[in-house]
């Protein structure tokens, strides 16, 4: 391949890694040109790569020019290296054009912005340029590698790379996530393009060009008379250097760690902020501040004029930092930390040594965080250094975090988050106070929708408003997907041990059990479920599901495969890996249980997710979200967005970063999801759709059992049951007796308040009731016989009478389509005509479930084999279990919930073949 002789001119760790990648790619570095040591402290570039040990000449020129003219002896030393290309990563010196133009391939420069935006002074400083990226409100950040010329960042572009700017990104975030790692790769790519003669040279447009200088402390004062988003961008743009400042309670302070605040207004101590129209609020999670548009920001940290940085929640309080006595093991760790400090500061370290007063800068903070991670297996944040500037305080902080488990452990991947703010909607039900979250749940926070839109969720028992619920937007979907993507790719969830993942799920199940009565009550008032059923099934089976899949977490693995062509030194094996970000869209009939059926297997497989509950039943999902945080799940793993399916459900199906969508709902919507999934990014899909489940009752059945289970097959959960028996086929000789027994049992049912322990039949979930009445009317018009019910109950609320329709012929609408309500549809079949009734039972486009009642085991096995449905119940019905796979055939969908099979819906298989 084509290789070149290269001179690297610049410094910093970025320069070090550029050096490394170019040498790794086979290029010859003929000279490294960096700055002289300052105060005995080596430039990190030479310190990190030890170029001299590689036999590469190292030059430490104080300057290249004097009074605007090149220094001849400096230029001569440079020219003697014989470079064919100059590579300039983060060069802080002025380089003469004689040097820029000397190599036959010229010079290339890394610039940490998307030229022509943000040209100007200190172009090489990623802090300065991305400061302006953030302060300008740019939606994209990135870098440019361009050909050096005699202008100010005006040379032709060789290549550019960009990334999205996230809502709360700081300069450090963009640098660490994108500019540094992708910049190194791009430098290697750019040099190889030049070596191959394929490097472009694209003239920069002047349209859109901007020029900015260095922000100084005097210009970093916050001007409060502007919208909150502008304040947020200004503060985060000035994060760390020089630090946006203001005056609070007559004290000058700098503000760090800004984010837009979309949660409830917190309680706390009011403080006076100079120039702000209303007082700020010091609260448990920071300092709340206002823009002139009434919107709010929250800052996490404050730095006093003496350099001490504290959590903003502690503003005005005496220093309450805890002093810890270190044990023997911890003293060994202290030596490792001291070694890291000493290597950076190049001096002996005492407890009183101040990191920044000893000459450290922002790049040294990045390096210290990385070295501490390597030395003691603890990932810190930059602010941990800024808030504990002396060595003694830094060591105490590290060990306090370790003891309290407030850190990300390399071996465990868990992090305890800050205290959750919840704006509860409160309601007293049956003498108990319910506290219900009602906002979107994104990145472990409850927040208002991006446009502050809300809707009412209704209690179907009396049609009263329970509370207002935030209604998600497409922008909210994108934010939630981004949070889930980050959690999967770079967050703690990406490295968590599978057994620890299981422990989190067990903890969540324990919390659900602890709150089971509250969850069941919320489920009852929001969906109309009878409380006793909600407690046992809606909530009870949800708890069982999480425990079942928690046990699976550390049992997911591939296998080794003996292959025909294997040599003695060849190994082939498979790995089972999570898919990535998944979307889950669930229905309104079992709000919590459907969440559990899909989410638990998704989590066990190691994925992250965005879940959309049904718009009419969001409250148990949002209460569940509160428990997610209490259980200790990292940010972004689970996100929950109530709202309209036509809006956010469609966006989930279309989103390019979602790799799997699990849906339970109607067949027409399932078809639309398949189309969107195919067109968008061919995402994996599993669908549990409509049903018209046949139940065949033979004359040799146990009549009492057939009546009892026939009742539950239709009227269980008010008929709002995906596997409800949509059509009963009753053998002619027992038909009339069976119908009479059913009517007798219906008359015993108590219809009423779902919260009453004696209630058998609660209200329909929502205005779906109108369709049920119409369904019965259509049956009568087509010639069927309505023998019971068929209308709304004469009482407040959405109550439908349990209904029975007989004399149903195969051509009728009610014989083909499900009611999804308490309507029993009965057809006769001729005595002894087993194959005939099987043909009629299978003559449907659906295939979710089915059932048969007979004492003849041979007949039962024959019928169960011939029924074309995903589940067959024999002499029972509705008996699902968390260990048994559940899913349909034909237009009832594909894919499985529950059991080991459900894990396959959220895993991908990778084959690895190697020789050794």
JSON list of N, CA, C and O in Angstrom, two decimals, residues 712-735:
[
{"chain": "A", "resi": 712, "resn": "UNK", "atom": "N", "xyz": [-65.66, -18.30, 31.35]},
{"chain": "A", "resi": 712, "resn": "UNK", "atom": "CA", "xyz": [-64.42, -17.54, 31.48]},
{"chain": "A", "resi": 712, "resn": "UNK", "atom": "C", "xyz": [-63.74, -17.33, 30.14]},
{"chain": "A", "resi": 712, "resn": "UNK", "atom": "O", "xyz": [-63.04, -16.33, 29.93]},
{"chain": "A", "resi": 713, "resn": "UNK", "atom": "N", "xyz": [-63.97, -18.25, 29.19]},
{"chain": "A", "resi": 713, "resn": "UNK", "atom": "CA", "xyz": [-63.34, -18.10, 27.88]},
{"chain": "A", "resi": 713, "resn": "UNK", "atom": "C", "xyz": [-63.84, -16.85, 27.16]},
{"chain": "A", "resi": 713, "resn": "UNK", "atom": "O", "xyz": [-63.13, -16.29, 26.33]},
{"chain": "A", "resi": 714, "resn": "UNK", "atom": "N", "xyz": [-65.06, -16.41, 27.49]},
{"chain": "A", "resi": 714, "resn": "UNK", "atom": "CA", "xyz": [-65.63, -15.24, 26.84]},
{"chain": "A", "resi": 714, "resn": "UNK", "atom": "C", "xyz": [-65.65, -14.02, 27.75]},
{"chain": "A", "resi": 714, "resn": "UNK", "atom": "O", "xyz": [-65.31, -12.90, 27.34]},
{"chain": "A", "resi": 715, "resn": "UNK", "atom": "N", "xyz": [-66.02, -14.20, 29.01]},
{"chain": "A", "resi": 715, "resn": "UNK", "atom": "CA", "xyz": [-66.29, -13.06, 29.88]},
{"chain": "A", "resi": 715, "resn": "UNK", "atom": "C", "xyz": [-65.13, -12.68, 30.80]},
{"chain": "A", "resi": 715, "resn": "UNK", "atom": "O", "xyz": [-65.21, -11.69, 31.53]},
{"chain": "A", "resi": 716, "resn": "UNK", "atom": "N", "xyz": [-64.05, -13.47, 30.78]},
{"chain": "A", "resi": 716, "resn": "UNK", "atom": "CA", "xyz": [-62.87, -13.13, 31.58]},
{"chain": "A", "resi": 716, "resn": "UNK", "atom": "C", "xyz": [-62.37, -11.74, 31.20]},
{"chain": "A", "resi": 716, "resn": "UNK", "atom": "O", "xyz": [-62.24, -11.40, 30.02]},
{"chain": "A", "resi": 717, "resn": "UNK", "atom": "N", "xyz": [-62.11, -10.91, 32.21]},
{"chain": "A", "resi": 717, "resn": "UNK", "atom": "CA", "xyz": [-61.64, -9.54, 32.00]},
{"chain": "A", "resi": 717, "resn": "UNK", "atom": "C", "xyz": [-62.60, -8.75, 31.09]},
{"chain": "A", "resi": 717, "resn": "UNK", "atom": "O", "xyz": [-62.19, -7.99, 30.24]},
{"chain": "A", "resi": 718, "resn": "UNK", "atom": "N", "xyz": [-63.92, -8.98, 31.28]},
{"chain": "A", "resi": 718, "resn": "UNK", "atom": "CA", "xyz": [-64.99, -8.28, 30.55]},
{"chain": "A", "resi": 718, "resn": "UNK", "atom": "C", "xyz": [-64.96, -8.59, 29.06]},
{"chain": "A", "resi": 718, "resn": "UNK", "atom": "O", "xyz": [-65.45, -7.81, 28.24]},
{"chain": "A", "resi": 719, "resn": "UNK", "atom": "N", "xyz": [-64.35, -9.70, 28.69]},
{"chain": "A", "resi": 719, "resn": "UNK", "atom": "CA", "xyz": [-64.24, -10.07, 27.29]},
{"chain": "A", "resi": 719, "resn": "UNK", "atom": "C", "xyz": [-63.11, -9.36, 26.57]},
{"chain": "A", "resi": 719, "resn": "UNK", "atom": "O", "xyz": [-62.87, -9.61, 25.38]},
{"chain": "A", "resi": 720, "resn": "UNK", "atom": "N", "xyz": [-62.40, -8.47, 27.27]},
{"chain": "A", "resi": 720, "resn": "UNK", "atom": "CA", "xyz": [-61.27, -7.75, 26.68]},
{"chain": "A", "resi": 720, "resn": "UNK", "atom": "C", "xyz": [-60.01, -8.59, 26.83]},
{"chain": "A", "resi": 720, "resn": "UNK", "atom": "O", "xyz": [-59.13, -8.33, 27.64]},
{"chain": "A", "resi": 721, "resn": "UNK", "atom": "N", "xyz": [-59.97, -9.65, 26.04]},
{"chain": "A", "resi": 721, "resn": "UNK", "atom": "CA", "xyz": [-58.98, -10.69, 26.21]},
{"chain": "A", "resi": 721, "resn": "UNK", "atom": "C", "xyz": [-58.59, -11.19, 24.82]},
{"chain": "A", "resi": 721, "resn": "UNK", "atom": "O", "xyz": [-59.44, -11.65, 24.06]},
{"chain": "A", "resi": 722, "resn": "UNK", "atom": "N", "xyz": [-57.33, -11.10, 24.48]},
{"chain": "A", "resi": 722, "resn": "UNK", "atom": "CA", "xyz": [-56.91, -11.41, 23.11]},
{"chain": "A", "resi": 722, "resn": "UNK", "atom": "C", "xyz": [-57.19, -12.85, 22.73]},
{"chain": "A", "resi": 722, "resn": "UNK", "atom": "O", "xyz": [-57.43, -13.16, 21.56]},
{"chain": "A", "resi": 723, "resn": "UNK", "atom": "N", "xyz": [-57.17, -13.77, 23.71]},
{"chain": "A", "resi": 723, "resn": "UNK", "atom": "CA", "xyz": [-57.43, -15.18, 23.39]},
{"chain": "A", "resi": 723, "resn": "UNK", "atom": "C", "xyz": [-58.85, -15.59, 23.74]},
{"chain": "A", "resi": 723, "resn": "UNK", "atom": "O", "xyz": [-59.17, -16.77, 23.81]},
{"chain": "A", "resi": 724, "resn": "UNK", "atom": "N", "xyz": [-59.73, -14.61, 23.96]},
{"chain": "A", "resi": 724, "resn": "UNK", "atom": "CA", "xyz": [-61.12, -14.94, 24.26]},
{"chain": "A", "resi": 724, "resn": "UNK", "atom": "C", "xyz": [-61.69, -15.85, 23.17]},
{"chain": "A", "resi": 724, "resn": "UNK", "atom": "O", "xyz": [-61.36, -15.73, 21.99]},
{"chain": "A", "resi": 725, "resn": "UNK", "atom": "N", "xyz": [-62.57, -16.77, 23.58]},
{"chain": "A", "resi": 725, "resn": "UNK", "atom": "CA", "xyz": [-63.21, -17.66, 22.62]},
{"chain": "A", "resi": 725, "resn": "UNK", "atom": "C", "xyz": [-64.17, -16.83, 21.76]},
{"chain": "A", "resi": 725, "resn": "UNK", "atom": "O", "xyz": [-65.25, -16.45, 22.21]},
{"chain": "A", "resi": 726, "resn": "UNK", "atom": "N", "xyz": [-63.75, -16.56, 20.55]},
{"chain": "A", "resi": 726, "resn": "UNK", "atom": "CA", "xyz": [-64.55, -15.70, 19.68]},
{"chain": "A", "resi": 726, "resn": "UNK", "atom": "C", "xyz": [-65.76, -16.40, 19.10]},
{"chain": "A", "resi": 726, "resn": "UNK", "atom": "O", "xyz": [-66.70, -15.76, 18.63]},
{"chain": "A", "resi": 727, "resn": "UNK", "atom": "N", "xyz": [-65.72, -17.74, 19.11]},
{"chain": "A", "resi": 727, "resn": "UNK", "atom": "CA", "xyz": [-66.85, -18.51, 18.59]},
{"chain": "A", "resi": 727, "resn": "UNK", "atom": "C", "xyz": [-66.87, -19.89, 19.23]},
{"chain": "A", "resi": 727, "resn": "UNK", "atom": "O", "xyz": [-65.86, -20.59, 19.22]},
{"chain": "A", "resi": 728, "resn": "UNK", "atom": "N", "xyz": [-68.01, -20.23, 19.82]},
{"chain": "A", "resi": 728, "resn": "UNK", "atom": "CA", "xyz": [-68.18, -21.54, 20.44]},
{"chain": "A", "resi": 728, "resn": "UNK", "atom": "C", "xyz": [-68.95, -22.43, 19.48]},
{"chain": "A", "resi": 728, "resn": "UNK", "atom": "O", "xyz": [-70.01, -22.05, 18.96]},
{"chain": "A", "resi": 729, "resn": "UNK", "atom": "N", "xyz": [-68.40, -23.63, 19.23]},
{"chain": "A", "resi": 729, "resn": "UNK", "atom": "CA", "xyz": [-69.09, -24.66, 18.46]},
{"chain": "A", "resi": 729, "resn": "UNK", "atom": "C", "xyz": [-69.57, -25.72, 19.44]},
{"chain": "A", "resi": 729, "resn": "UNK", "atom": "O", "xyz": [-68.76, -26.40, 20.08]},
{"chain": "A", "resi": 730, "resn": "UNK", "atom": "N", "xyz": [-70.88, -25.85, 19.57]},
{"chain": "A", "resi": 730, "resn": "UNK", "atom": "CA", "xyz": [-71.46, -26.77, 20.56]},
{"chain": "A", "resi": 730, "resn": "UNK", "atom": "C", "xyz": [-72.19, -27.88, 19.81]},
{"chain": "A", "resi": 730, "resn": "UNK", "atom": "O", "xyz": [-73.03, -27.62, 18.92]},
{"chain": "A", "resi": 731, "resn": "UNK", "atom": "N", "xyz": [-71.86, -29.14, 20.16]},
{"chain": "A", "resi": 731, "resn": "UNK", "atom": "CA", "xyz": [-72.49, -30.29, 19.50]},
{"chain": "A", "resi": 731, "resn": "UNK", "atom": "C", "xyz": [-74.00, -30.24, 19.69]},
{"chain": "A", "resi": 731, "resn": "UNK", "atom": "O", "xyz": [-74.50, -29.90, 20.77]},
{"chain": "A", "resi": 732, "resn": "UNK", "atom": "N", "xyz": [-74.71, -30.53, 18.63]},
{"chain": "A", "resi": 732, "resn": "UNK", "atom": "CA", "xyz": [-76.15, -30.27, 18.56]},
{"chain": "A", "resi": 732, "resn": "UNK", "atom": "C", "xyz": [-76.95, -30.90, 19.70]},
{"chain": "A", "resi": 732, "resn": "UNK", "atom": "O", "xyz": [-77.86, -30.29, 20.25]},
{"chain": "A", "resi": 733, "resn": "UNK", "atom": "N", "xyz": [-76.59, -32.10, 20.11]},
{"chain": "A", "resi": 733, "resn": "UNK", "atom": "CA", "xyz": [-77.38, -32.81, 21.12]},
{"chain": "A", "resi": 733, "resn": "UNK", "atom": "C", "xyz": [-77.33, -32.16, 22.49]},
{"chain": "A", "resi": 733, "resn": "UNK", "atom": "O", "xyz": [-78.20, -32.40, 23.33]},
{"chain": "A", "resi": 734, "resn": "UNK", "atom": "N", "xyz": [-76.34, -31.33, 22.76]},
{"chain": "A", "resi": 734, "resn": "UNK", "atom": "CA", "xyz": [-76.24, -30.65, 24.07]},
{"chain": "A", "resi": 734, "resn": "UNK", "atom": "C", "xyz": [-76.39, -29.15, 23.95]},
{"chain": "A", "resi": 734, "resn": "UNK", "atom": "O", "xyz": [-76.28, -28.42, 24.94]},
{"chain": "A", "resi": 735, "resn": "UNK", "atom": "N", "xyz": [-76.63, -28.65, 22.74]},
{"chain": "A", "resi": 735, "resn": "UNK", "atom": "CA", "xyz": [-76.62, -27.21, 22.48]},
{"chain": "A", "resi": 735, "resn": "UNK", "atom": "C", "xyz": [-77.61, -26.46, 23.36]},
{"chain": "A", "resi": 735, "resn": "UNK", "atom": "O", "xyz": [-77.26, -25.48, 24.04]}
]
